[in-house]
Short mmCIF file of C-alpha atoms in Angstrom, two decimals:
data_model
loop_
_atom_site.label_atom_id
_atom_site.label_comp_id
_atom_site.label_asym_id
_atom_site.label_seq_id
_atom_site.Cartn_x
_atom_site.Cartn_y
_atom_site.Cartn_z
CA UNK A 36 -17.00 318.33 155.61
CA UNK A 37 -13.96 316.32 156.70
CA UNK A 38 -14.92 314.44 160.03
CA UNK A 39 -13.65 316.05 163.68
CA UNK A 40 -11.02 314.20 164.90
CA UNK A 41 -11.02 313.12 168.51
CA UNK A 42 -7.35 312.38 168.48
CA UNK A 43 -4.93 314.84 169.25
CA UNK A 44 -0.71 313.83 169.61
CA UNK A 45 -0.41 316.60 172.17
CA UNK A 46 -3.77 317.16 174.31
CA UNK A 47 -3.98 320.34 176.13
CA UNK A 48 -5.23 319.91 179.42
CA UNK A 49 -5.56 316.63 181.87
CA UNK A 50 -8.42 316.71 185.43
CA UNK A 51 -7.08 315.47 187.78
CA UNK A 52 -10.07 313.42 190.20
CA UNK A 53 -8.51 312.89 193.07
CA UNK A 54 -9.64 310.26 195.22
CA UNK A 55 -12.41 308.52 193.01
CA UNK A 56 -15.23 307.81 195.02
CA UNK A 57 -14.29 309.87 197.90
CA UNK A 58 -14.73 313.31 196.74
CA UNK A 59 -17.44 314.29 200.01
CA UNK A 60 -14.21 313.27 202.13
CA UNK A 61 -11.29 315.51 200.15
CA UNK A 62 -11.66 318.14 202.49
CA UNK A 63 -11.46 315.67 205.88
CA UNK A 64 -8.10 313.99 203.84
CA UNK A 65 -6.63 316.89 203.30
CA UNK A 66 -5.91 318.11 207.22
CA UNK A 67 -3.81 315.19 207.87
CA UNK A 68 -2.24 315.82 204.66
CA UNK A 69 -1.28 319.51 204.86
CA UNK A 70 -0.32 318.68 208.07
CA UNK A 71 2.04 315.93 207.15
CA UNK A 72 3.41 318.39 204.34
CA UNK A 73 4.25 321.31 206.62
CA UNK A 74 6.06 318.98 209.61
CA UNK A 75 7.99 317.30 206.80
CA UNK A 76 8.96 320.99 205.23
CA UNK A 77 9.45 321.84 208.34
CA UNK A 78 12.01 318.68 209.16
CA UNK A 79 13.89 318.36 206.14
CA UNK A 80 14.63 322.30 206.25
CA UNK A 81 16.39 322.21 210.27
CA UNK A 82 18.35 319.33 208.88
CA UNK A 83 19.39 320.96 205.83
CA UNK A 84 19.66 324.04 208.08
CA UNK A 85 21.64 322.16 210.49
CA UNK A 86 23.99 320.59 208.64
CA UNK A 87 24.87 323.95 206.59
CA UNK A 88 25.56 325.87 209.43
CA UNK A 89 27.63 323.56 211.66
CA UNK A 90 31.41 323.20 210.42
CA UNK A 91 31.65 319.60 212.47
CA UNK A 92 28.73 317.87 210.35
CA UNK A 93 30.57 318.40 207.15
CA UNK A 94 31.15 314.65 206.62
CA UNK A 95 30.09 312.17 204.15
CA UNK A 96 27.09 310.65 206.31
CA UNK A 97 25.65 314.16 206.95
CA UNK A 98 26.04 315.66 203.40
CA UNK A 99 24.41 312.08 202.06
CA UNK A 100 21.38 313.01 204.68
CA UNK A 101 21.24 316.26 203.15
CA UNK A 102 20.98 314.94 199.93
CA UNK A 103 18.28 312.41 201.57
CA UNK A 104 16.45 315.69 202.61
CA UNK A 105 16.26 317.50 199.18
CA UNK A 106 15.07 314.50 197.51
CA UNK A 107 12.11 314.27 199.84
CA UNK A 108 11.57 317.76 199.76
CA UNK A 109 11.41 317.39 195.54
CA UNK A 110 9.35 314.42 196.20
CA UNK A 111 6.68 315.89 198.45
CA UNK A 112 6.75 319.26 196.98
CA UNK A 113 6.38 317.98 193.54
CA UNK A 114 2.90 316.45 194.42
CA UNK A 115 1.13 317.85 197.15
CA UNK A 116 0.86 321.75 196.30
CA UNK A 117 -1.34 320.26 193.83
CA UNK A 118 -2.95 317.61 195.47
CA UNK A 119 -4.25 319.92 198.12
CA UNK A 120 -5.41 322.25 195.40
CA UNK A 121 -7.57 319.44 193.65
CA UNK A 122 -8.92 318.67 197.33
CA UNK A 123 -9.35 322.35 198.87
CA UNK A 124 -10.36 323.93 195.73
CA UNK A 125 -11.64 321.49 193.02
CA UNK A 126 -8.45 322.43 190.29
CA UNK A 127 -8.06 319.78 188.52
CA UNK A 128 -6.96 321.10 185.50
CA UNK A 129 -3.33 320.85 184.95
CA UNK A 130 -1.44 321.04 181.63
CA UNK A 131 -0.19 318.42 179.22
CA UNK A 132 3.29 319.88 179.80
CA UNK A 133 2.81 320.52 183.81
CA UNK A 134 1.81 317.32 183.76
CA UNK A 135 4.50 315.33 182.09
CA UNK A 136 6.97 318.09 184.54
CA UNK A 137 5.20 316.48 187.41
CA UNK A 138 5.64 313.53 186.32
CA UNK A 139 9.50 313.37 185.58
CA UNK A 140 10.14 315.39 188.55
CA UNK A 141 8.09 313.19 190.92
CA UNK A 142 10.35 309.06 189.33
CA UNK A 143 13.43 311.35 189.32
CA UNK A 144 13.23 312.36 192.86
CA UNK A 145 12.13 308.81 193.78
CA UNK A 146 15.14 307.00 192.02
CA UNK A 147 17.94 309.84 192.97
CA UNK A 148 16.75 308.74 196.65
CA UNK A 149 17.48 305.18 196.13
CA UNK A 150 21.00 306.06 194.50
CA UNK A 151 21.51 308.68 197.87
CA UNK A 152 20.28 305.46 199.87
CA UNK A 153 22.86 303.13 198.41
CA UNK A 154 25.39 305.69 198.77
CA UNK A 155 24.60 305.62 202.72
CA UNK A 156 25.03 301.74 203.29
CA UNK A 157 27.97 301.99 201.41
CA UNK A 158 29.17 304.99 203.59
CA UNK A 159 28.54 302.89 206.70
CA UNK A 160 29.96 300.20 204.96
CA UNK A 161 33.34 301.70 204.75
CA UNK A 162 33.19 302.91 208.31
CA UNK A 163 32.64 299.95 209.84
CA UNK A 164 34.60 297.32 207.68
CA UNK A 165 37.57 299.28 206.75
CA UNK A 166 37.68 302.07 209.43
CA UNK A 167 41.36 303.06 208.39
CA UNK A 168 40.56 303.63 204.99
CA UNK A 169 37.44 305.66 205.51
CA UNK A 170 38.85 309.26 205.18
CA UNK A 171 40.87 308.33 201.69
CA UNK A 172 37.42 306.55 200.05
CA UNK A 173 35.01 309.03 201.25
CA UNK A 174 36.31 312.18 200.15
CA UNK A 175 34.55 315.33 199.60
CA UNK A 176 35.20 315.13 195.98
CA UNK A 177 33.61 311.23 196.29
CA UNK A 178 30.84 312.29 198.07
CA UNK A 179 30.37 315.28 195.30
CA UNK A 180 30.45 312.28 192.71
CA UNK A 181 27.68 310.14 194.10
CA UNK A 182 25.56 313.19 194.16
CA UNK A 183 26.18 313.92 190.41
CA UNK A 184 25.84 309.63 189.85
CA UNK A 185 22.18 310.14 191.31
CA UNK A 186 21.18 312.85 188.99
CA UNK A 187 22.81 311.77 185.76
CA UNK A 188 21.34 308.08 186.22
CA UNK A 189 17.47 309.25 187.05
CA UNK A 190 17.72 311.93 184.56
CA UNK A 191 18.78 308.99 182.13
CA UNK A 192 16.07 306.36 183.65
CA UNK A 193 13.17 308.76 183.83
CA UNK A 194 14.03 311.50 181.17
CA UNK A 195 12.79 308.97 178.43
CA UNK A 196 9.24 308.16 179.73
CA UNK A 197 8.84 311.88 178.77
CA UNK A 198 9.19 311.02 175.09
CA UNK A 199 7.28 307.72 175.09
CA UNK A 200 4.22 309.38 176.78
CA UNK A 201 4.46 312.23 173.94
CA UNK A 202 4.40 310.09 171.13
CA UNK A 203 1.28 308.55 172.33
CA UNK A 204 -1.89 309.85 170.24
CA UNK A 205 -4.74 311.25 172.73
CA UNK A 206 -8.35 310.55 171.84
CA UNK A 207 -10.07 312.98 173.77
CA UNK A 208 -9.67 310.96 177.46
CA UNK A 209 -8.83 313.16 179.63
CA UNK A 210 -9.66 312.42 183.40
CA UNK A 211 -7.16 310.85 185.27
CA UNK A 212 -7.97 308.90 188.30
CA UNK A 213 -5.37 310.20 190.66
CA UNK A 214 -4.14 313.31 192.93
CA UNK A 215 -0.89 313.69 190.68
CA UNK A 216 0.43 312.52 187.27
CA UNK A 217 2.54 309.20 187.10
CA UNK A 218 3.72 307.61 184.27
CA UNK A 219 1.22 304.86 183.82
CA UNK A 220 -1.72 306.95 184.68
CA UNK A 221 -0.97 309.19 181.79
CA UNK A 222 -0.27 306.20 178.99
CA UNK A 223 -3.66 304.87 179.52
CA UNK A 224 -5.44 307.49 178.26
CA UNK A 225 -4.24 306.88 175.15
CA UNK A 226 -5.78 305.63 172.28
CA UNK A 227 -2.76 303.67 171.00
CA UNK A 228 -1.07 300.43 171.83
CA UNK A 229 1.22 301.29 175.11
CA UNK A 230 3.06 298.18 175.24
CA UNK A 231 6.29 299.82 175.31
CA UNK A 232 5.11 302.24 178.07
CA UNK A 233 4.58 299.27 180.07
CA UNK A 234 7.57 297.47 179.62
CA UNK A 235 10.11 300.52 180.25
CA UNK A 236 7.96 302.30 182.62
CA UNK A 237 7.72 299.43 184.78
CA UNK A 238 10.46 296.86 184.12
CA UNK A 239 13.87 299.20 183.75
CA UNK A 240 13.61 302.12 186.39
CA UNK A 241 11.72 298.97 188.80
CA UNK A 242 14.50 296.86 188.06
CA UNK A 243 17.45 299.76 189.20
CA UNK A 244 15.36 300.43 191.98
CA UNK A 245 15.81 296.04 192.98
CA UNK A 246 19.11 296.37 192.13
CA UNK A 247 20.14 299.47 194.93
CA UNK A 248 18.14 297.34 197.09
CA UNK A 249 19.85 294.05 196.63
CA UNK A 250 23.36 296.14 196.95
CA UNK A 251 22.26 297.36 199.86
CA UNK A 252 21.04 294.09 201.43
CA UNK A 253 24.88 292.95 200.39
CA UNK A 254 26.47 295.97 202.28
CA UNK A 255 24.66 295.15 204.95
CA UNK A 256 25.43 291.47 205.35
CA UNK A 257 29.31 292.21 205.10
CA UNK A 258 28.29 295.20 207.85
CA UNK A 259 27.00 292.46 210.11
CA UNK A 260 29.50 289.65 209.61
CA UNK A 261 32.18 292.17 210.43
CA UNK A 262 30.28 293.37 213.15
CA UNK A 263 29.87 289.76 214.75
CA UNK A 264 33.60 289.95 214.76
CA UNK A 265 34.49 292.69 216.94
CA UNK A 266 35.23 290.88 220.31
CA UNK A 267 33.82 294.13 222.73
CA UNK A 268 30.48 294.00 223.23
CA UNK A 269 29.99 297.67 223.74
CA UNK A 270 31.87 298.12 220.10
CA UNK A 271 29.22 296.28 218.68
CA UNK A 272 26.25 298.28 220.27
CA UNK A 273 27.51 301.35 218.89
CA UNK A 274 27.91 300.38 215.42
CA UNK A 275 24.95 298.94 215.38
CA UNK A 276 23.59 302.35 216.65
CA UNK A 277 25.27 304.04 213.94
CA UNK A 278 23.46 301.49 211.26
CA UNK A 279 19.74 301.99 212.79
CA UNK A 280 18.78 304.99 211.74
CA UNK A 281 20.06 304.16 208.44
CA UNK A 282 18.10 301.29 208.78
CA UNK A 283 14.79 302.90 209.78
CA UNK A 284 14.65 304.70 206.62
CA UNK A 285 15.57 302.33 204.31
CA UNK A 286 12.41 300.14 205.21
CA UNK A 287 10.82 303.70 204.96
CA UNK A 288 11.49 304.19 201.68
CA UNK A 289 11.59 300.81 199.97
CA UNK A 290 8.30 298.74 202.06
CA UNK A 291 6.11 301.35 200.88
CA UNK A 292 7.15 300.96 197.45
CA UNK A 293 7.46 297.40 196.98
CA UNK A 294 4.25 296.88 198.54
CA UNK A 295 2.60 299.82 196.43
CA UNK A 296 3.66 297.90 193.31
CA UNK A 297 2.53 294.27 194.76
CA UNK A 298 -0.77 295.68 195.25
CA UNK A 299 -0.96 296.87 191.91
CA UNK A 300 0.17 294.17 190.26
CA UNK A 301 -1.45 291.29 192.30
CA UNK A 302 -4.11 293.40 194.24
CA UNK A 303 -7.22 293.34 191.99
CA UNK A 304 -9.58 293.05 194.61
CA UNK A 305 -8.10 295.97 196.41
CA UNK A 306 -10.26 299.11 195.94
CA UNK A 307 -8.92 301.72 193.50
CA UNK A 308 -9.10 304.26 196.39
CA UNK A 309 -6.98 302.48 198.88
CA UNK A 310 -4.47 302.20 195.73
CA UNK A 311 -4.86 306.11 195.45
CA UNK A 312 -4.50 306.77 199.32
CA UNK A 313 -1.46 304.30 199.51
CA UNK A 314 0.11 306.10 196.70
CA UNK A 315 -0.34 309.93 198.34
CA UNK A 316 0.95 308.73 201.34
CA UNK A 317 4.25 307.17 199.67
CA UNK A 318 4.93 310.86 198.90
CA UNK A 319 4.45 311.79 202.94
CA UNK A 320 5.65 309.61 204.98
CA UNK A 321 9.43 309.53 203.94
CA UNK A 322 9.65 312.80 203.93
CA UNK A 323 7.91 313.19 206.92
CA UNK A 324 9.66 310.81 209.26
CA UNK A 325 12.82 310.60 207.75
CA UNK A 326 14.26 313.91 209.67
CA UNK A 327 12.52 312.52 212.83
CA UNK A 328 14.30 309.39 212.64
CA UNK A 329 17.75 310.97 212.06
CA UNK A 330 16.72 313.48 214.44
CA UNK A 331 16.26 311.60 217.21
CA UNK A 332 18.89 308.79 216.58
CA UNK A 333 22.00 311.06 215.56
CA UNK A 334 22.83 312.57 218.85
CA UNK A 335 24.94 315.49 216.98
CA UNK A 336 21.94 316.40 214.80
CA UNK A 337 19.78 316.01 218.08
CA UNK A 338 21.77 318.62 220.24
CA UNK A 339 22.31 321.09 217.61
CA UNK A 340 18.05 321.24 216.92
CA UNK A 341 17.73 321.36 221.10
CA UNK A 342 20.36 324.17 220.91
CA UNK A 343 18.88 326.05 218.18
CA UNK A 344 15.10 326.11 219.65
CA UNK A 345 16.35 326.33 223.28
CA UNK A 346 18.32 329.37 221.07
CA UNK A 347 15.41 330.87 220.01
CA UNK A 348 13.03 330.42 222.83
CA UNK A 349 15.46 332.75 224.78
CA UNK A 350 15.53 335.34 222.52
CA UNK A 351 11.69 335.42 221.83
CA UNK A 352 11.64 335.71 226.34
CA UNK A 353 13.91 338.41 225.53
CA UNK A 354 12.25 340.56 223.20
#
């Protein structure tokens, strides 16, 4: 009789653990999570609802936040429904194929909303260095071409990690340590030398990630020289009002990150949970506080949410 062969090209299921070592706690975790879910559904739908319904937000810097808010709803919603499910209900089980879909989905989402982020500075860019030349370079049809830039280059950065993870053989390893399925936490399981997973899962969609940052950090240092320049004082508050709440959500987005990836690179002594927790809340917070920052900072945004609810509070007195 032949012998039984642990290793399989294609396994069929993956458990996800959740937090190792703090399984007794899932249950206390999870409030502030679902929580954190619904206010950031919640959020990112008024905007989206906002800015679809009012004719005078039309422009590029509210159709790039709406972009903003569907990649943080894709992020969240990618991971949490299950996340809450392997804390409320103990399902760990998730297929080989929903897992590499969770996977894609949850680096696509994350790189599109670096591209949408780079599109912004350079939006505010163009407003506030060459204000006469704003309405010919950010056209509808430009601001339809970013869009389409972020989805053809994550679908080209990410879409390949799905093939090097299914080339991998499987030798019967199938716990992962985690809420949700990431690249990395799916190569190790493997029985097989992942050398190449490392060095494009990493390296290339870490490096295009750097390099929207350091274009950013360049937008905004031509932003501030020409800001330094305008000779009313007043002029300068405002655009620097305009620039803040981009701001706010840029260190939102890309602290979190780097210092997720610091920590696992040069963070050894760090307990694997506090990786784990670090890592579900990467895929809350943005999402989460990125319609309250714009929310409270972009007055036209602002009045039309006060407008809707005082809107509705009326007609609920009504009825």
């Amino acid at each position: 009789m032949p012998p039984f062969n642990l290793t399989s090209p294609t396994p069929g299921t993956f458990i996800l653990a959740g937090i190792p070592g703090m399984e007794e706690a899932h249950i206390w975790i999870s409030i502030p999570f679902c929580s954190m879910y619904l206010v950031a559904l919640l959020g990112n739908g008024v905007v989206l609802l906002v800015i679809r319904t009012e004719p005078s937000l039309h422009q590029p810097m509210y159709l790039f936040l709406a972009m903003l808010a569907i990649a943080d709803l894709m992020l969240s919603t990618t991971t949490v429904p299950k996340m809450l499910a392997v804390f409320w209900l103990r399902a760990g089980e998730i297929s080989f194929g929903a897992c590499l879909t969770q996977m894609f989905f949850l680096h696509f989402s994350f790189s599109a909303e670096s591209v949408i982020l780079l599109a912004m500075a350079f939006d505010r860019f163009v407003a506030i260095c060459h204000p006469l030349r704003y309405a010919a370079v950010l056209t509808r049809s430009a601001v339809l071409r970013a869009g389409l830039l972020a989805l053809l280059r994550s679908f080209c950065i990410i879409f390949p990690c799905v093939f090097l993870l299914r080339r991998l053989p499987y030798c019967g390893r199938s716990v992962i340590p985690h809420t949700y399925c990431e690249h990395m936490g799916i190569a190790r399981l493997a029985c097989a030398d992942i050398s190449v997973n490392i060095v494009y899962g990493l390296a290339v969609p870490f490096a295009a990630i750097v390099l929207d940052f350091l274009l950013i950090i360049i937008s905004y240092i031509l932003i501030l020289r020409a800001l330094l320049r305008l000779p009313l004082r007043t002029a300068r508050l405002k655009a620097f009002h305009t620039c803040g709440s981009h701001l706010c959500v840029i260190l939102l987005f890309y602290v979190p990150a780097f210092f997720t990836v610091l920590t696992h690179r040069f963070g050894q002594e760090i307990p694997h949970h506090v990786h784990i927790l670090l890592a579900n809340l990467y895929v809350l917070i943005p999402p989460l506080l990125n319609p309250v920052v714009y929310g409270v900072r972009t007055q036209q945004i602002k009045k039309k949410v006060v407008k809707g609810f005082v809107c509705l509070g009326r007609n609920l007195l009504r009825d």
